[in-house]
PDB file of C-alpha atoms in Angstrom:
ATOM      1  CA  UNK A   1      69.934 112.792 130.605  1.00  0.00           C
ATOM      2  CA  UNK A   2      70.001 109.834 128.446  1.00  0.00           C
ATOM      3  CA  UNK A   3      71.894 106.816 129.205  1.00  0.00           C
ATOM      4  CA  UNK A   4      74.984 105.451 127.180  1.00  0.00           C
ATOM      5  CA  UNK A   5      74.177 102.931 125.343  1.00  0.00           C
ATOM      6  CA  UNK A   6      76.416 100.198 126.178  1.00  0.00           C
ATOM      7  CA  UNK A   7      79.030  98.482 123.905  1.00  0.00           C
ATOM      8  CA  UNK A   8      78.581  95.195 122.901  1.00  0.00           C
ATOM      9  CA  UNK A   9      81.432  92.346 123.628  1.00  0.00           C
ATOM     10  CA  UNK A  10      83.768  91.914 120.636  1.00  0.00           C
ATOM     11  CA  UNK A  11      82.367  89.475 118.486  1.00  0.00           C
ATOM     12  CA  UNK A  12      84.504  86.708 117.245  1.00  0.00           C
ATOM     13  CA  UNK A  13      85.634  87.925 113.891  1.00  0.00           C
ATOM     14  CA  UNK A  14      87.104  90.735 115.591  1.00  0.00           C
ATOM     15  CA  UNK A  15      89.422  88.490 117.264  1.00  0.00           C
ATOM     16  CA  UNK A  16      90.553  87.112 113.927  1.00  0.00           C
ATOM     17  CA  UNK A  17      90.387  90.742 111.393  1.00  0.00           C
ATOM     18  CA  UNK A  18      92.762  92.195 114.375  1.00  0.00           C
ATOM     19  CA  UNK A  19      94.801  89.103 115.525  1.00  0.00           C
ATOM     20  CA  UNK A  20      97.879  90.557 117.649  1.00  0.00           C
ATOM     21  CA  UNK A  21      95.708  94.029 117.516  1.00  0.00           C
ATOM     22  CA  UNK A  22      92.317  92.757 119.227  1.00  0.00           C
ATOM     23  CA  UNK A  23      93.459  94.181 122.789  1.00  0.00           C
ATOM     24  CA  UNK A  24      94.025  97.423 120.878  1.00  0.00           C
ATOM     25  CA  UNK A  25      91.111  97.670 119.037  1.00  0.00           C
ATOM     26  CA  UNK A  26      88.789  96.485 122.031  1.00  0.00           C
ATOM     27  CA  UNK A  27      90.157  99.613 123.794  1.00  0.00           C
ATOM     28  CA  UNK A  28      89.807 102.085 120.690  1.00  0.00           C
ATOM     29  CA  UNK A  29      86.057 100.431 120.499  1.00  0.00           C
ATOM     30  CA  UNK A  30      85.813 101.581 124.035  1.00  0.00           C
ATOM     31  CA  UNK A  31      87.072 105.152 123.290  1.00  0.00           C
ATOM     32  CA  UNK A  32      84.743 105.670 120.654  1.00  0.00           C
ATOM     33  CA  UNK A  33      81.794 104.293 123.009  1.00  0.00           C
ATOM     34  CA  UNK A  34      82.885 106.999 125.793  1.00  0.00           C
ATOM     35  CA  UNK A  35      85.011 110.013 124.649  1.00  0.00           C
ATOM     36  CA  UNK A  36      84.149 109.579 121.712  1.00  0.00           C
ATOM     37  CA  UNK A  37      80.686 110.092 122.346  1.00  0.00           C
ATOM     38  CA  UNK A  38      80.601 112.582 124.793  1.00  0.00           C
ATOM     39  CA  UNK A  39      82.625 114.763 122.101  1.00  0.00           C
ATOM     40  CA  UNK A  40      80.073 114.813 119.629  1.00  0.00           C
ATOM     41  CA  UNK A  41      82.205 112.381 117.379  1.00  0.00           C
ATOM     42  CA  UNK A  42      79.893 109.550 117.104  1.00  0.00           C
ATOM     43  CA  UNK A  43      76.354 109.391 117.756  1.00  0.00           C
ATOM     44  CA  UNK A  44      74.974 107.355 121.138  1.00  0.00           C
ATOM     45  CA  UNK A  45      72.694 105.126 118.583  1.00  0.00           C
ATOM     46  CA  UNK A  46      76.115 103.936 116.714  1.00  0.00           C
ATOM     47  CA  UNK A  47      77.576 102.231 119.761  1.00  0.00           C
ATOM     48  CA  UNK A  48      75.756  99.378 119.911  1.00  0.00           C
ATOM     49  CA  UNK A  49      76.580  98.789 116.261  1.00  0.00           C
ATOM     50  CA  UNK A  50      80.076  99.782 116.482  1.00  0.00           C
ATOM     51  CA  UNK A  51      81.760  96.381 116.116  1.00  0.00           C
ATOM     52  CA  UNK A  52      79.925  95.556 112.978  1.00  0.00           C
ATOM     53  CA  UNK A  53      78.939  98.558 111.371  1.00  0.00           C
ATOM     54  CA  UNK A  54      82.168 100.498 112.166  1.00  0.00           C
ATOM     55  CA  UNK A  55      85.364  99.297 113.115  1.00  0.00           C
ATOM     56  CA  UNK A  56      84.779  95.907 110.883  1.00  0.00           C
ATOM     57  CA  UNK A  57      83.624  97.817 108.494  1.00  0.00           C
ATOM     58  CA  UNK A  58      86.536 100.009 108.378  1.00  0.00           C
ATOM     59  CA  UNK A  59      89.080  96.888 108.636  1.00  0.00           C
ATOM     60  CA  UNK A  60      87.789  95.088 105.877  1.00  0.00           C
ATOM     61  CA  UNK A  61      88.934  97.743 103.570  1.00  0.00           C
ATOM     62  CA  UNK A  62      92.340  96.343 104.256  1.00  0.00           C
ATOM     63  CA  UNK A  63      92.136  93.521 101.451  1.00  0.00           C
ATOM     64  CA  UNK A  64      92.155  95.975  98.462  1.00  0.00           C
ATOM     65  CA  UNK A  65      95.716  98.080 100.076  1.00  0.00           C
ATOM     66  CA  UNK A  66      98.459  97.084  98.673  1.00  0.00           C
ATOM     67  CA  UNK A  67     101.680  96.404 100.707  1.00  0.00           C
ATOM     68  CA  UNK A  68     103.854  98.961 101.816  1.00  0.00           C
ATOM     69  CA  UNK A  69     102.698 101.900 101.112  1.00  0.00           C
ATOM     70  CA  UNK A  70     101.431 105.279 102.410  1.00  0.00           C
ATOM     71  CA  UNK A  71      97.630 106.505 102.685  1.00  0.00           C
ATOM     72  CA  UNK A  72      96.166 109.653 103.852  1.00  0.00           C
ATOM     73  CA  UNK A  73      92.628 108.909 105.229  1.00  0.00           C
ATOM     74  CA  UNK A  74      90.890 112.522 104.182  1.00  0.00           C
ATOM     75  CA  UNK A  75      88.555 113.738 106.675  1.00  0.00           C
ATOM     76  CA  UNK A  76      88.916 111.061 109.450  1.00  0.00           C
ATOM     77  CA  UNK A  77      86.789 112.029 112.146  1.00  0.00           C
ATOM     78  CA  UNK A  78      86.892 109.509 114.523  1.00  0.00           C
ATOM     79  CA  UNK A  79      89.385 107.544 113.021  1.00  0.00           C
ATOM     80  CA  UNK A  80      87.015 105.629 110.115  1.00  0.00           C
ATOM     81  CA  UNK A  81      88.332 103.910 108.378  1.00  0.00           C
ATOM     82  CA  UNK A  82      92.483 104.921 109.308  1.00  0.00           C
ATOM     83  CA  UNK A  83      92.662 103.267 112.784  1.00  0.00           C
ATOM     84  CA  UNK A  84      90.835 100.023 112.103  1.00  0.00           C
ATOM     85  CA  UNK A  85      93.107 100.183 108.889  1.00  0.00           C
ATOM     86  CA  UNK A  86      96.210 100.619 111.071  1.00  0.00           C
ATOM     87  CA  UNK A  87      95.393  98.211 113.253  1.00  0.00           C
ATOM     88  CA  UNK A  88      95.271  95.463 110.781  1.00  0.00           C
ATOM     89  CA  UNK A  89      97.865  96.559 108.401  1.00  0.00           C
ATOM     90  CA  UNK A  90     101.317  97.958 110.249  1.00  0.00           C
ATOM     91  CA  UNK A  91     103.280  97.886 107.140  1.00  0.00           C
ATOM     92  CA  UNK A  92     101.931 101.201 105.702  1.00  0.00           C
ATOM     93  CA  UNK A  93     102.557 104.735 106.520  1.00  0.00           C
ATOM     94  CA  UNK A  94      99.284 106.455 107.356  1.00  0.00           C
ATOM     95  CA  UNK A  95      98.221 110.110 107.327  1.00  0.00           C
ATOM     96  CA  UNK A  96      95.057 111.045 109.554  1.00  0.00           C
ATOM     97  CA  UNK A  97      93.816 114.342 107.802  1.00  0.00           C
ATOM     98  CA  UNK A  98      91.271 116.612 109.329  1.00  0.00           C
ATOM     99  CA  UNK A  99      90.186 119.933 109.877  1.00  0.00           C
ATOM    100  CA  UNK A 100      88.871 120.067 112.754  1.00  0.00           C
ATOM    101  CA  UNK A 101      90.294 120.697 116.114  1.00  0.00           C
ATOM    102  CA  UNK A 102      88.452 118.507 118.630  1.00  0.00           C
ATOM    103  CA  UNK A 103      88.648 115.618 116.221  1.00  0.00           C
ATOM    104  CA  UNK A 104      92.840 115.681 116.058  1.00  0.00           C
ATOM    105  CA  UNK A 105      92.884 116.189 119.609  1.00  0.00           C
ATOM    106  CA  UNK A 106      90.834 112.731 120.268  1.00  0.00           C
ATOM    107  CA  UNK A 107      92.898 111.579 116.963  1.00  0.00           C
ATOM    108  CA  UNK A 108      96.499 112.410 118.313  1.00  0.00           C
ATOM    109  CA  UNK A 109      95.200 110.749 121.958  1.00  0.00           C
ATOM    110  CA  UNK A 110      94.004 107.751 120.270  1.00  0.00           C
ATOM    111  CA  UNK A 111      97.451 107.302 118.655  1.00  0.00           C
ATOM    112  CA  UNK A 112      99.366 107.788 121.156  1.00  0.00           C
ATOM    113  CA  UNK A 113      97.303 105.793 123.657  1.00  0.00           C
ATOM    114  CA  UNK A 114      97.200 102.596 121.284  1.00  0.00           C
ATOM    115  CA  UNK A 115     101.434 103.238 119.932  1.00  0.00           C
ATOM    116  CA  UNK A 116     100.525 103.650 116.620  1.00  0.00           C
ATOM    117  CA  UNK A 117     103.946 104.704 115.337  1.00  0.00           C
ATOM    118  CA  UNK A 118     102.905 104.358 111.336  1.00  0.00           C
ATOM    119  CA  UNK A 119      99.864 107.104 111.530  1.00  0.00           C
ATOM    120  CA  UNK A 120     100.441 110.776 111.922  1.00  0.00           C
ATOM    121  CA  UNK A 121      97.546 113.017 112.555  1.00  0.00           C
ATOM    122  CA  UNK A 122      97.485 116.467 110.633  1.00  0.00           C
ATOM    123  CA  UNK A 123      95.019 119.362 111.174  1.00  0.00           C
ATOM    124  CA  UNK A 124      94.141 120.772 107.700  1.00  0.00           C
ATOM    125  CA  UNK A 125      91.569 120.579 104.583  1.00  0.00           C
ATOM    126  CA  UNK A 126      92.482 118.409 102.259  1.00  0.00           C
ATOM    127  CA  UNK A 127      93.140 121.486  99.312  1.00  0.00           C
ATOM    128  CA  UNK A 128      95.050 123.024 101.680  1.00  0.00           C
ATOM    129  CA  UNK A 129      97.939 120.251 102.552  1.00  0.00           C
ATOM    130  CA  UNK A 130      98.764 119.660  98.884  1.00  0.00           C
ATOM    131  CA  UNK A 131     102.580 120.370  98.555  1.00  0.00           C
ATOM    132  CA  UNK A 132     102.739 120.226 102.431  1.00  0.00           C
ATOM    133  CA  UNK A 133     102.312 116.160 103.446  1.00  0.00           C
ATOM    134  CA  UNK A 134     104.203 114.253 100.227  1.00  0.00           C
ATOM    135  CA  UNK A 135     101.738 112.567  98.149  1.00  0.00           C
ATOM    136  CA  UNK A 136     100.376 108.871  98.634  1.00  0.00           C
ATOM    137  CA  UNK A 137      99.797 106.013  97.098  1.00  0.00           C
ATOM    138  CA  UNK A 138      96.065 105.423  98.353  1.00  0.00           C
ATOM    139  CA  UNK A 139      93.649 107.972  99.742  1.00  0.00           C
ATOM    140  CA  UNK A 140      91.049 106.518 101.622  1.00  0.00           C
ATOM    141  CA  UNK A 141      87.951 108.092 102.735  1.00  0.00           C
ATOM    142  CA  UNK A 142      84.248 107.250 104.607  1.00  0.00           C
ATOM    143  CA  UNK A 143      81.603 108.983 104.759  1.00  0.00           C
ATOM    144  CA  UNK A 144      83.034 112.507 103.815  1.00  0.00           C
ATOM    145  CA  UNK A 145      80.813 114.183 100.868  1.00  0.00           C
ATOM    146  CA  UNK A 146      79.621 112.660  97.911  1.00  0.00           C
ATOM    147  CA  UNK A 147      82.211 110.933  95.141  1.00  0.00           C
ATOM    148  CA  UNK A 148      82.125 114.231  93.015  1.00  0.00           C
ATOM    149  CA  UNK A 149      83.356 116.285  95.806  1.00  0.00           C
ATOM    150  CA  UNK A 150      85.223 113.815  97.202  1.00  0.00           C
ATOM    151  CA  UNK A 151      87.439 113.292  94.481  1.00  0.00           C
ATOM    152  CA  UNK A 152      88.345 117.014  94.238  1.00  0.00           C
ATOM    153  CA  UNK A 153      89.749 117.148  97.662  1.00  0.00           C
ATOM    154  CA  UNK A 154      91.576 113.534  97.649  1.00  0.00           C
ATOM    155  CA  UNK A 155      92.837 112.406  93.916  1.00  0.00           C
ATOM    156  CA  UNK A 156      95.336 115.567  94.087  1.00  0.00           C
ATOM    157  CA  UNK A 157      96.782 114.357  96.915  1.00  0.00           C
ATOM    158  CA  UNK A 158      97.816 111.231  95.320  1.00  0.00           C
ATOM    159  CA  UNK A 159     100.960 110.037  93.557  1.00  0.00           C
ATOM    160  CA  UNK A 160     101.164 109.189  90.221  1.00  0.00           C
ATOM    161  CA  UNK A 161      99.027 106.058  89.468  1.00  0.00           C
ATOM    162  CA  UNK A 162      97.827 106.102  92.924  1.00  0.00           C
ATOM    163  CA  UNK A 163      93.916 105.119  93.748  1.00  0.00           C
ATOM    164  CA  UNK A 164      91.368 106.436  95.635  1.00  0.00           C
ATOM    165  CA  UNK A 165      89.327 103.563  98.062  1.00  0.00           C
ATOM    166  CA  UNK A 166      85.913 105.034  99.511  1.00  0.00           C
ATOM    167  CA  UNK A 167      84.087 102.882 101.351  1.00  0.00           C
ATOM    168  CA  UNK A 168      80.239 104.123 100.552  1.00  0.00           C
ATOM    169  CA  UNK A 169      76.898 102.193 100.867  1.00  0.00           C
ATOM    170  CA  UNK A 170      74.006 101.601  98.617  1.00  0.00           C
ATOM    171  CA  UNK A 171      74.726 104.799  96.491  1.00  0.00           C
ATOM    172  CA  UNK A 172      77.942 103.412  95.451  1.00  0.00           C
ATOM    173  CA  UNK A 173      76.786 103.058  91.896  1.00  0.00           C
ATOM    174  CA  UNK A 174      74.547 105.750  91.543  1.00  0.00           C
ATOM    175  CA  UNK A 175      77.420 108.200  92.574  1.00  0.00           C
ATOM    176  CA  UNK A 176      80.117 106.655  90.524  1.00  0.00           C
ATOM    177  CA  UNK A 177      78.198 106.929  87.231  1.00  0.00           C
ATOM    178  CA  UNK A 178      76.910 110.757  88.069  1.00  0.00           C
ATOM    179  CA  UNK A 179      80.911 111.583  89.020  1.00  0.00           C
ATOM    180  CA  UNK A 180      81.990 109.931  85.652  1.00  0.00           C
ATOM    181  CA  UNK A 181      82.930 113.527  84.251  1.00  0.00           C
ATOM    182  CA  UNK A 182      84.452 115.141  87.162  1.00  0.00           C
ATOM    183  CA  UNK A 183      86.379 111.665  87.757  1.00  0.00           C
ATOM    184  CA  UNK A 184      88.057 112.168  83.684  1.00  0.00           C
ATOM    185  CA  UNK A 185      88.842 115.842  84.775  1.00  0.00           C
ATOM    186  CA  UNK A 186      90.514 115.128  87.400  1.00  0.00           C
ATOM    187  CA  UNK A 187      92.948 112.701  85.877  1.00  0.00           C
ATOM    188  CA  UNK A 188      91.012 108.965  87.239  1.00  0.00           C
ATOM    189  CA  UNK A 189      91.814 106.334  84.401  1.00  0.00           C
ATOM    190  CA  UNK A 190      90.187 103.236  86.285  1.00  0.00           C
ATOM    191  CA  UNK A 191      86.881 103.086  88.401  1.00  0.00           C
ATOM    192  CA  UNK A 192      85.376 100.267  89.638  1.00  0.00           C
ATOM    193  CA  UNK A 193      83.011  99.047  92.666  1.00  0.00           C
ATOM    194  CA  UNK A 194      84.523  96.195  95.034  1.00  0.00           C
ATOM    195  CA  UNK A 195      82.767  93.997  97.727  1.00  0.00           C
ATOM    196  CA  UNK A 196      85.101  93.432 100.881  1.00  0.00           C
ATOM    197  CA  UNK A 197      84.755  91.428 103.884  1.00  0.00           C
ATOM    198  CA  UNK A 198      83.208  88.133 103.532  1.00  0.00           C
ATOM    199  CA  UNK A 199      82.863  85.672 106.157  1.00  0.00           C
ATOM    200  CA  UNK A 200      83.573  89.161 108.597  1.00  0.00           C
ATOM    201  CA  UNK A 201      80.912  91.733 107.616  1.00  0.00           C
ATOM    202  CA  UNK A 202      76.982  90.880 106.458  1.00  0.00           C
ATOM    203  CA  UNK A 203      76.322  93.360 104.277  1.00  0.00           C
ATOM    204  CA  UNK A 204      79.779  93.591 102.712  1.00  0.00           C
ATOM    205  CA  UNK A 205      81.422  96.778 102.511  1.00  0.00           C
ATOM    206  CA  UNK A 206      81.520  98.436  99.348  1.00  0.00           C
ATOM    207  CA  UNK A 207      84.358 100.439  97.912  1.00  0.00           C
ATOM    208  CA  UNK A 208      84.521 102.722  95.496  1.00  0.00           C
ATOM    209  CA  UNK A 209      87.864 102.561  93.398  1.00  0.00           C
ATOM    210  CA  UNK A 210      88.942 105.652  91.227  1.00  0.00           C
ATOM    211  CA  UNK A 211      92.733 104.576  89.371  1.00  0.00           C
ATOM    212  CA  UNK A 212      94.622 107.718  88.574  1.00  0.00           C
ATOM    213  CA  UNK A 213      97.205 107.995  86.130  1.00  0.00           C
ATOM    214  CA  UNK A 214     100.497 110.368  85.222  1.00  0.00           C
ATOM    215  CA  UNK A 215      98.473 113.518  86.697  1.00  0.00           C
ATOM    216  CA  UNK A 216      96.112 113.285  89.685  1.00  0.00           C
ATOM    217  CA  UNK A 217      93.925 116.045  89.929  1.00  0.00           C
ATOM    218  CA  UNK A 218      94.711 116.521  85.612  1.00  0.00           C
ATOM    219  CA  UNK A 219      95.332 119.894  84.277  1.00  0.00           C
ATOM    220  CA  UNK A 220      93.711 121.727  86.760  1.00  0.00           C
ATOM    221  CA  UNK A 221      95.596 120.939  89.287  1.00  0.00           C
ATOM    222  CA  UNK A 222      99.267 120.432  87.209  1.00  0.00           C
ATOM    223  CA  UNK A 223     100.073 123.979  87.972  1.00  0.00           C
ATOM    224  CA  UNK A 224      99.097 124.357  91.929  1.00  0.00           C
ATOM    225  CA  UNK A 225     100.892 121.146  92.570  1.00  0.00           C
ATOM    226  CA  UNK A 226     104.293 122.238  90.998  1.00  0.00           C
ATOM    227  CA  UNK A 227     103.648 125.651  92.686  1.00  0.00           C
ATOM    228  CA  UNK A 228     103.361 123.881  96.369  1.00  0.00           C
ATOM    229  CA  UNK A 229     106.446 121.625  95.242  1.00  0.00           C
ATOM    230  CA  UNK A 230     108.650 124.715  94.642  1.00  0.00           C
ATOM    231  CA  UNK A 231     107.239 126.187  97.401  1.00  0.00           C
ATOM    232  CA  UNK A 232     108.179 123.514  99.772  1.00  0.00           C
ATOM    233  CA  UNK A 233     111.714 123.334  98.625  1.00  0.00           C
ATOM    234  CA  UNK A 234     112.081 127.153  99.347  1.00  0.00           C
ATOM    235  CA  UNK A 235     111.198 126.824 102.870  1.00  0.00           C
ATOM    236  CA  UNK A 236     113.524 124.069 103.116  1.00  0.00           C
ATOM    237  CA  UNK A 237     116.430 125.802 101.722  1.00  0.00           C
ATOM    238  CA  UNK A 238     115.923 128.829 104.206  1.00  0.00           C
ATOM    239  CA  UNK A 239     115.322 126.217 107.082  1.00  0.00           C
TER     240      UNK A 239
END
């Protein structure tokens, strides 16, 4: 058997990016390093890099959310970028959304563990929570599926002139401009790439922003969204 590659000491702009959070994050670091390794949720070669190419990462994307309000991170694995995000920012109301079972468990334990009382963690797909968890002001997302595809699964979730933040790497450009259509369909008004994290992260991350406007998810998704809405108020009447 292989042996764990060993996490790195916190550098020193973690200590700043988490402030009152650093204990917190040093132990979610050390999660990811162990359980979160030996569940198949990140890969033995990412722990050295954690610090910078992860959590920091993740953190950074902190300077483009606006105060106050409420994200769903859509497929959040591990917790990238929602728990760095939490730990920085305790003013907003985060949703951890993803399918997968071992990943909520680890998710829900990581919460817990850390007393994370702004994030709740729901099992589901993305298509399949619309009308079920309200809809948000910002969806944030990492290294889910390309922007296209992406978009489909997270602008209908949004509110009203909500955005979409993506954190993606070099292809940041290259995917915007071949989304461009599916981005008008589905309601996005605004796009733009932004550089975050200077002075913390070398590169700095990029983020893909898609501004929605009356309708997210447009015309094709007008109809399924008042259908879960009237949905949802049934079930609360009988309840």
């Amino acid at each position: 058997m292989t042996e764990a590659a060993e996490l790195p000491p916190a550098p020193e702009q973690a200590r700043e990016v988490f402030g009152a959070r650093f204990a917190d994050a040093v132990r979610y670091a050390e999660l990811l390093a162990e359980a979160g390794v030996q569940r198949g949720l990140i890969g033995p070669r990412e722990v050295p890099r954690l610090w910078e190419r992860h959590l920091l990462n993740c953190a950074v994307l902190s300077e483009v959310v606006p105060e106050g309000v409420t994200v769903c991170d859509v497929g959040s694995g591990a917790g990238l970028p929602g728990i760095p995000l939490a730990l920085v920012r305790e003013d907003l109301k985060i949703t951890l959304l993803e399918p997968l079972l071992r990943r909520t468990t680890f998710l829900t334990e990581v919460v817990e563990l850390l007393g994370l009382d702004h994030v709740t963690v729901v099992r589901g797909r993305a298509e399949e929570v619309m009308g079920k968890i309200p809809p948000v002001h910002v969806v944030t997302a990492r290294a889910v599926a390309p922007l296209d595809r992406l978009a489909t699964w997270g602008i209908p979730l949004l509110r009203p002139y909500g955005e979409m933040l993506a954190l993606k790497g070099d292809t940041a450009e290259e995917e915007l401009k071949s989304a461009a259509s599916a981005l008008n369909k589905l309601g996005a008004v605004t796009t733009s790439i932004v550089h975050v994290g200077d002075g913390v992260v070398d590169p700095l991350s990029t983020v893909v922003r898609v501004e929605v406007g009356e309708s997210p998810g447009g015309v094709r998704f007008a109809a399924k969204r008042a259908k879960a809405a009237r949905t949802g108020r049934t079930r609360r009447r009988r309840g």
